[in-house]
Amino acid sequence: MEVELREAPFDPAAELAAFAAPGAGAVVTFTGVVRGDDGVERLEIEHWPGATEEAIAAMVQEARARFALSAVRVVHRHGTLQAGEPIMMVLAAAPHRRAAFEAADFLMDWLKSRAPFWKKAHRAGSAAWVEARSEDEAALSRWGDGRGPASTVS
Amino acid sequence: MIEVLYFAWLRERTGLSRETVETQAATVADLVEELRARSEGHALAFSDLRAVRAAVDRRLAGLDAPLAGAREVAFFPPMTGG
């Protein structure tokens, strides 16, 4: 399964161990973690059931078209996450490192701004929706025409 | 009839995750104007359109996007995945 959306926690080490990439000479992984440094106790991640999976699948398809990948996988959680817990993980395998690095970078840029997720940060006694960062939006233009899988949420 | 979906603070402000709307709105902007009149919560949700994104039948769409034949319109703040 190339795309997995889940509520339950996952173990990045187990994900890497289970990531089968026949013929790959390079595996790049990125793990996003709930930051606990600014008083955030937990994160609530809302998604759009059905559309979120479709949007990520389109990104994965685009990554496969752009980079010579042996295997690729995206795991992303939703629901309530505690500080320090992994939020998501991208795994990209390729015959050579460059394609694996670039595919992981590409997928992260698109996941940040075009995968239907909304985060709400809970601190002691308060909660606030996390605002999108303009740097994240700007990062999409790194990938050529800026379209990629972006014109759709699905 | 259009199915309208709300996410994140638009869901909180309208108090709805979805509603079915009888409308002749020609564009997303026209629909927003109609929705604004539904309740104080709706008006609050759409008080600053710069912070609102829309998708028509799961495709990102601008306010000027036509609604002819559309079945579903979703409203949400900019996405914060990853």
mmCIF file of C-alpha atoms in Angstrom:
data_model
loop_
_atom_site.group_PDB
_atom_site.id
_atom_site.type_symbol
_atom_site.label_atom_id
_atom_site.label_comp_id
_atom_site.label_asym_id
_atom_site.label_seq_id
_atom_site.Cartn_x
_atom_site.Cartn_y
_atom_site.Cartn_z
ATOM 1 C CA MET A 1 0.000 0.000 0.000
ATOM 2 C CA GLU A 2 1.657 3.207 -1.171
ATOM 3 C CA VAL A 3 -0.603 5.542 0.790
ATOM 4 C CA GLU A 4 -1.804 4.856 4.315
ATOM 5 C CA LEU A 5 -3.973 7.183 6.320
ATOM 6 C CA ARG A 6 -4.351 6.056 9.904
ATOM 7 C CA GLU A 7 -5.496 7.208 13.311
ATOM 8 C CA ALA A 8 -3.304 4.850 15.345
ATOM 9 C CA PRO A 9 0.348 5.678 16.079
ATOM 10 C CA PHE A 10 3.027 4.071 13.924
ATOM 11 C CA ASP A 11 6.657 3.165 14.460
ATOM 12 C CA PRO A 12 8.989 4.794 11.895
ATOM 13 C CA ALA A 13 11.649 2.118 12.452
ATOM 14 C CA ALA A 14 9.130 -0.638 11.735
ATOM 15 C CA GLU A 15 7.947 1.251 8.655
ATOM 16 C CA LEU A 16 11.476 1.437 7.324
ATOM 17 C CA ALA A 17 12.125 -2.235 8.086
ATOM 18 C CA ALA A 18 8.954 -3.265 6.234
ATOM 19 C CA PHE A 19 9.608 -1.000 3.248
ATOM 20 C CA ALA A 20 10.398 -3.374 0.413
ATOM 21 C CA ALA A 21 12.394 -1.776 -2.363
ATOM 22 C CA PRO A 22 13.826 -4.408 -4.672
ATOM 23 C CA GLY A 23 16.766 -3.134 -6.671
ATOM 24 C CA ALA A 24 17.035 0.114 -4.774
ATOM 25 C CA GLY A 25 20.453 1.489 -3.915
ATOM 26 C CA ALA A 26 19.074 4.375 -1.908
ATOM 27 C CA VAL A 27 16.247 4.812 0.574
ATOM 28 C CA VAL A 28 15.381 8.288 1.857
ATOM 29 C CA THR A 29 12.837 8.751 4.641
ATOM 30 C CA PHE A 30 11.331 11.826 6.215
ATOM 31 C CA THR A 31 9.429 11.666 9.496
ATOM 32 C CA GLY A 32 7.341 14.594 10.717
ATOM 33 C CA VAL A 33 6.913 14.809 14.502
ATOM 34 C CA VAL A 34 4.546 16.837 16.709
ATOM 35 C CA ARG A 35 6.714 19.649 18.041
ATOM 36 C CA GLY A 36 6.418 20.117 21.770
ATOM 37 C CA ASP A 37 8.711 23.107 22.115
ATOM 38 C CA ASP A 38 6.126 25.889 22.058
ATOM 39 C CA GLY A 39 3.763 24.572 24.667
ATOM 40 C CA VAL A 40 1.832 22.293 22.319
ATOM 41 C CA GLU A 41 0.451 19.371 24.283
ATOM 42 C CA ARG A 42 -1.431 17.686 21.502
ATOM 43 C CA LEU A 43 -2.375 18.124 17.900
ATOM 44 C CA GLU A 44 -5.753 17.416 16.369
ATOM 45 C CA ILE A 45 -5.536 16.600 12.679
ATOM 46 C CA GLU A 46 -8.701 16.847 10.623
ATOM 47 C CA HIS A 47 -8.862 15.351 7.154
ATOM 48 C CA TRP A 48 -11.336 14.882 4.333
ATOM 49 C CA PRO A 49 -12.085 11.167 4.175
ATOM 50 C CA GLY A 50 -11.728 9.898 0.634
ATOM 51 C CA ALA A 51 -10.421 13.137 -0.856
ATOM 52 C CA THR A 52 -7.283 13.161 1.292
ATOM 53 C CA GLU A 53 -6.310 9.660 0.175
ATOM 54 C CA GLU A 54 -6.989 10.591 -3.452
ATOM 55 C CA ALA A 55 -4.917 13.769 -3.211
ATOM 56 C CA ILE A 56 -1.934 11.927 -1.740
ATOM 57 C CA ALA A 57 -2.254 9.131 -4.287
ATOM 58 C CA ALA A 58 -2.110 11.760 -7.069
ATOM 59 C CA MET A 59 1.055 13.211 -5.518
ATOM 60 C CA VAL A 60 2.635 9.774 -5.322
ATOM 61 C CA GLN A 61 1.712 9.128 -8.946
ATOM 62 C CA GLU A 62 3.279 12.445 -9.945
ATOM 63 C CA ALA A 63 6.434 11.627 -7.968
ATOM 64 C CA ARG A 64 6.674 8.301 -9.783
ATOM 65 C CA ALA A 65 6.337 10.079 -13.126
ATOM 66 C CA ARG A 66 9.035 12.633 -12.288
ATOM 67 C CA PHE A 67 11.640 10.544 -10.505
ATOM 68 C CA ALA A 68 13.086 7.093 -11.132
ATOM 69 C CA LEU A 69 11.675 5.428 -8.041
ATOM 70 C CA SER A 70 11.873 1.776 -7.079
ATOM 71 C CA ALA A 71 9.266 2.170 -4.358
ATOM 72 C CA VAL A 72 7.460 4.915 -2.512
ATOM 73 C CA ARG A 73 5.192 5.104 0.502
ATOM 74 C CA VAL A 74 3.409 7.811 2.474
ATOM 75 C CA VAL A 75 1.969 7.247 5.961
ATOM 76 C CA HIS A 76 -0.033 10.080 7.530
ATOM 77 C CA ARG A 77 -1.996 10.163 10.762
ATOM 78 C CA HIS A 78 -5.191 11.952 11.626
ATOM 79 C CA GLY A 79 -7.100 12.371 14.881
ATOM 80 C CA THR A 80 -5.417 13.283 18.161
ATOM 81 C CA LEU A 81 -1.627 13.149 18.461
ATOM 82 C CA GLN A 82 0.530 13.839 21.501
ATOM 83 C CA ALA A 83 3.679 15.975 21.424
ATOM 84 C CA GLY A 84 6.628 13.896 20.293
ATOM 85 C CA GLU A 85 4.591 11.442 18.262
ATOM 86 C CA PRO A 86 5.311 10.932 14.567
ATOM 87 C CA ILE A 87 2.689 12.619 12.361
ATOM 88 C CA MET A 88 3.692 11.298 9.005
ATOM 89 C CA MET A 89 6.423 9.601 7.066
ATOM 90 C CA VAL A 90 7.576 9.573 3.468
ATOM 91 C CA LEU A 91 9.723 6.714 2.215
ATOM 92 C CA ALA A 92 11.318 6.912 -1.220
ATOM 93 C CA ALA A 93 13.574 4.284 -2.751
ATOM 94 C CA ALA A 94 15.506 4.586 -5.985
ATOM 95 C CA PRO A 95 18.504 3.024 -7.718
ATOM 96 C CA HIS A 96 20.503 6.174 -6.900
ATOM 97 C CA ARG A 97 20.272 8.700 -4.091
ATOM 98 C CA ARG A 98 19.380 11.845 -6.046
ATOM 99 C CA ALA A 99 15.986 10.577 -7.190
ATOM 100 C CA ALA A 100 15.164 9.335 -3.688
ATOM 101 C CA PHE A 101 16.075 12.673 -2.070
ATOM 102 C CA GLU A 102 14.184 14.681 -4.659
ATOM 103 C CA ALA A 103 11.074 12.511 -4.538
ATOM 104 C CA ALA A 104 10.901 12.802 -0.738
ATOM 105 C CA ASP A 105 11.397 16.576 -0.993
ATOM 106 C CA PHE A 106 8.749 16.870 -3.714
ATOM 107 C CA LEU A 107 6.224 14.825 -1.752
ATOM 108 C CA MET A 108 6.800 16.825 1.430
ATOM 109 C CA ASP A 109 6.296 20.139 -0.348
ATOM 110 C CA TRP A 110 3.005 19.010 -1.836
ATOM 111 C CA LEU A 111 1.777 17.256 1.308
ATOM 112 C CA LYS A 112 2.329 20.434 3.318
ATOM 113 C CA SER A 113 0.094 22.641 1.216
ATOM 114 C CA ARG A 114 -2.125 20.488 -0.986
ATOM 115 C CA ALA A 115 -3.115 17.441 1.026
ATOM 116 C CA PRO A 116 -6.437 18.126 2.790
ATOM 117 C CA PHE A 117 -5.320 18.154 6.419
ATOM 118 C CA TRP A 118 -5.941 20.843 9.005
ATOM 119 C CA LYS A 119 -4.073 20.941 12.301
ATOM 120 C CA LYS A 120 -5.334 22.341 15.556
ATOM 121 C CA ALA A 121 -2.740 22.836 18.286
ATOM 122 C CA HIS A 122 -3.867 22.367 21.875
ATOM 123 C CA ARG A 123 -1.885 24.149 24.565
ATOM 124 C CA ALA A 124 -2.706 24.407 28.265
ATOM 125 C CA GLY A 125 -6.167 25.942 28.328
ATOM 126 C CA SER A 126 -6.263 27.028 24.701
ATOM 127 C CA ALA A 127 -6.536 25.665 21.182
ATOM 128 C CA ALA A 128 -5.827 27.288 17.839
ATOM 129 C CA TRP A 129 -5.857 26.206 14.220
ATOM 130 C CA VAL A 130 -2.374 26.128 12.752
ATOM 131 C CA GLU A 131 -2.050 28.691 9.981
ATOM 132 C CA ALA A 132 -0.474 27.781 6.682
ATOM 133 C CA ARG A 133 2.976 29.305 6.173
ATOM 134 C CA SER A 134 3.693 31.371 3.091
ATOM 135 C CA GLU A 135 7.090 29.651 2.762
ATOM 136 C CA ASP A 136 5.298 26.339 2.352
ATOM 137 C CA GLU A 137 3.072 27.736 -0.371
ATOM 138 C CA ALA A 138 6.073 29.349 -2.076
ATOM 139 C CA ALA A 139 7.962 26.042 -1.994
ATOM 140 C CA LEU A 140 5.564 24.572 -4.547
ATOM 141 C CA SER A 141 7.004 26.812 -7.239
ATOM 142 C CA ARG A 142 10.307 24.935 -6.901
ATOM 143 C CA TRP A 143 8.712 22.161 -8.886
ATOM 144 C CA GLY A 144 8.534 23.766 -12.302
ATOM 145 C CA ASP A 145 5.146 24.779 -13.543
ATOM 146 C CA GLY A 146 3.815 24.866 -9.991
ATOM 147 C CA ARG A 147 0.942 22.679 -11.045
ATOM 148 C CA GLY A 148 2.048 19.172 -10.364
ATOM 149 C CA PRO A 149 -0.861 17.362 -8.789
ATOM 150 C CA ALA A 150 -1.884 20.689 -7.288
ATOM 151 C CA SER A 151 -4.796 21.729 -9.421
ATOM 152 C CA THR A 152 -6.873 19.120 -7.675
ATOM 153 C CA VAL A 153 -7.471 18.098 -4.127
ATOM 154 C CA SER A 154 -8.115 14.649 -5.505
ATOM 155 C CA MET B 1 -29.140 20.961 -4.881
ATOM 156 C CA ILE B 2 -25.546 21.246 -3.819
ATOM 157 C CA GLU B 3 -23.823 19.442 -0.973
ATOM 158 C CA VAL B 4 -21.723 21.955 0.958
ATOM 159 C CA LEU B 5 -18.837 20.697 3.123
ATOM 160 C CA TYR B 6 -17.000 22.627 5.827
ATOM 161 C CA PHE B 7 -13.653 21.835 7.387
ATOM 162 C CA ALA B 8 -11.592 23.118 10.317
ATOM 163 C CA TRP B 9 -12.713 26.533 11.615
ATOM 164 C CA LEU B 10 -15.332 26.864 8.891
ATOM 165 C CA ARG B 11 -16.915 23.721 10.321
ATOM 166 C CA GLU B 12 -16.650 25.115 13.843
ATOM 167 C CA ARG B 13 -18.094 28.512 12.954
ATOM 168 C CA THR B 14 -21.016 27.184 10.914
ATOM 169 C CA GLY B 15 -21.551 24.374 13.399
ATOM 170 C CA LEU B 16 -21.891 22.006 10.450
ATOM 171 C CA SER B 17 -19.639 19.547 8.678
ATOM 172 C CA ARG B 18 -22.044 19.424 5.731
ATOM 173 C CA GLU B 19 -25.411 20.647 4.559
ATOM 174 C CA THR B 20 -27.529 20.310 1.456
ATOM 175 C CA VAL B 21 -28.384 23.631 -0.126
ATOM 176 C CA GLU B 22 -31.093 24.472 -2.624
ATOM 177 C CA THR B 23 -29.440 27.083 -4.808
ATOM 178 C CA GLN B 24 -29.293 28.658 -8.217
ATOM 179 C CA ALA B 25 -25.929 30.263 -7.508
ATOM 180 C CA ALA B 26 -23.891 30.627 -10.691
ATOM 181 C CA THR B 27 -20.485 30.851 -9.057
ATOM 182 C CA VAL B 28 -18.721 29.972 -5.813
ATOM 183 C CA ALA B 29 -18.890 33.646 -4.816
ATOM 184 C CA ASP B 30 -22.668 33.689 -5.372
ATOM 185 C CA LEU B 31 -23.004 30.585 -3.210
ATOM 186 C CA VAL B 32 -20.914 32.205 -0.472
ATOM 187 C CA GLU B 33 -23.252 35.200 -0.470
ATOM 188 C CA GLU B 34 -26.254 32.907 -0.008
ATOM 189 C CA LEU B 35 -24.539 30.880 2.713
ATOM 190 C CA ARG B 36 -23.569 34.026 4.612
ATOM 191 C CA ALA B 37 -27.244 34.800 5.131
ATOM 192 C CA ARG B 38 -27.973 31.416 6.715
ATOM 193 C CA SER B 39 -26.785 32.158 10.236
ATOM 194 C CA GLU B 40 -24.457 34.315 12.290
ATOM 195 C CA GLY B 41 -22.031 31.416 12.320
ATOM 196 C CA HIS B 42 -22.061 31.244 8.522
ATOM 197 C CA ALA B 43 -21.498 35.000 8.303
ATOM 198 C CA LEU B 44 -18.551 34.665 10.665
ATOM 199 C CA ALA B 45 -17.125 31.718 8.720
ATOM 200 C CA PHE B 46 -17.126 33.770 5.522
ATOM 201 C CA SER B 47 -16.152 37.110 7.053
ATOM 202 C CA ASP B 48 -12.639 37.028 5.576
ATOM 203 C CA LEU B 49 -12.588 35.293 2.213
ATOM 204 C CA ARG B 50 -8.828 35.708 1.878
ATOM 205 C CA ALA B 51 -8.543 32.922 4.446
ATOM 206 C CA VAL B 52 -11.027 30.616 2.711
ATOM 207 C CA ARG B 53 -10.288 28.083 -0.009
ATOM 208 C CA ALA B 54 -12.893 26.218 -2.040
ATOM 209 C CA ALA B 55 -13.111 22.999 -3.992
ATOM 210 C CA VAL B 56 -15.838 22.226 -6.488
ATOM 211 C CA ASP B 57 -16.358 18.490 -6.887
ATOM 212 C CA ARG B 58 -13.004 17.984 -5.153
ATOM 213 C CA ARG B 59 -11.126 20.317 -7.445
ATOM 214 C CA LEU B 60 -9.584 23.499 -6.042
ATOM 215 C CA ALA B 61 -11.567 26.421 -7.395
ATOM 216 C CA GLY B 62 -11.489 30.194 -7.217
ATOM 217 C CA LEU B 63 -14.419 32.334 -6.108
ATOM 218 C CA ASP B 64 -15.275 33.035 -9.739
ATOM 219 C CA ALA B 65 -15.538 29.322 -10.571
ATOM 220 C CA PRO B 66 -18.877 28.362 -12.161
ATOM 221 C CA LEU B 67 -21.185 25.951 -10.354
ATOM 222 C CA ALA B 68 -23.093 24.646 -13.375
ATOM 223 C CA GLY B 69 -23.529 20.910 -12.824
ATOM 224 C CA ALA B 70 -21.588 20.925 -9.551
ATOM 225 C CA ARG B 71 -22.683 18.419 -6.913
ATOM 226 C CA GLU B 72 -20.366 19.289 -4.062
ATOM 227 C CA VAL B 73 -18.608 22.422 -2.857
ATOM 228 C CA ALA B 74 -16.164 22.312 0.026
ATOM 229 C CA PHE B 75 -14.888 25.285 2.041
ATOM 230 C CA PHE B 76 -11.758 25.172 4.174
ATOM 231 C CA PRO B 77 -8.727 27.190 5.301
ATOM 232 C CA PRO B 78 -5.372 26.677 3.571
ATOM 233 C CA MET B 79 -4.252 23.099 4.158
ATOM 234 C CA THR B 80 -1.633 22.267 6.775
ATOM 235 C CA GLY B 81 -0.491 18.732 6.098
ATOM 236 C CA GLY B 82 2.857 17.080 6.580
#
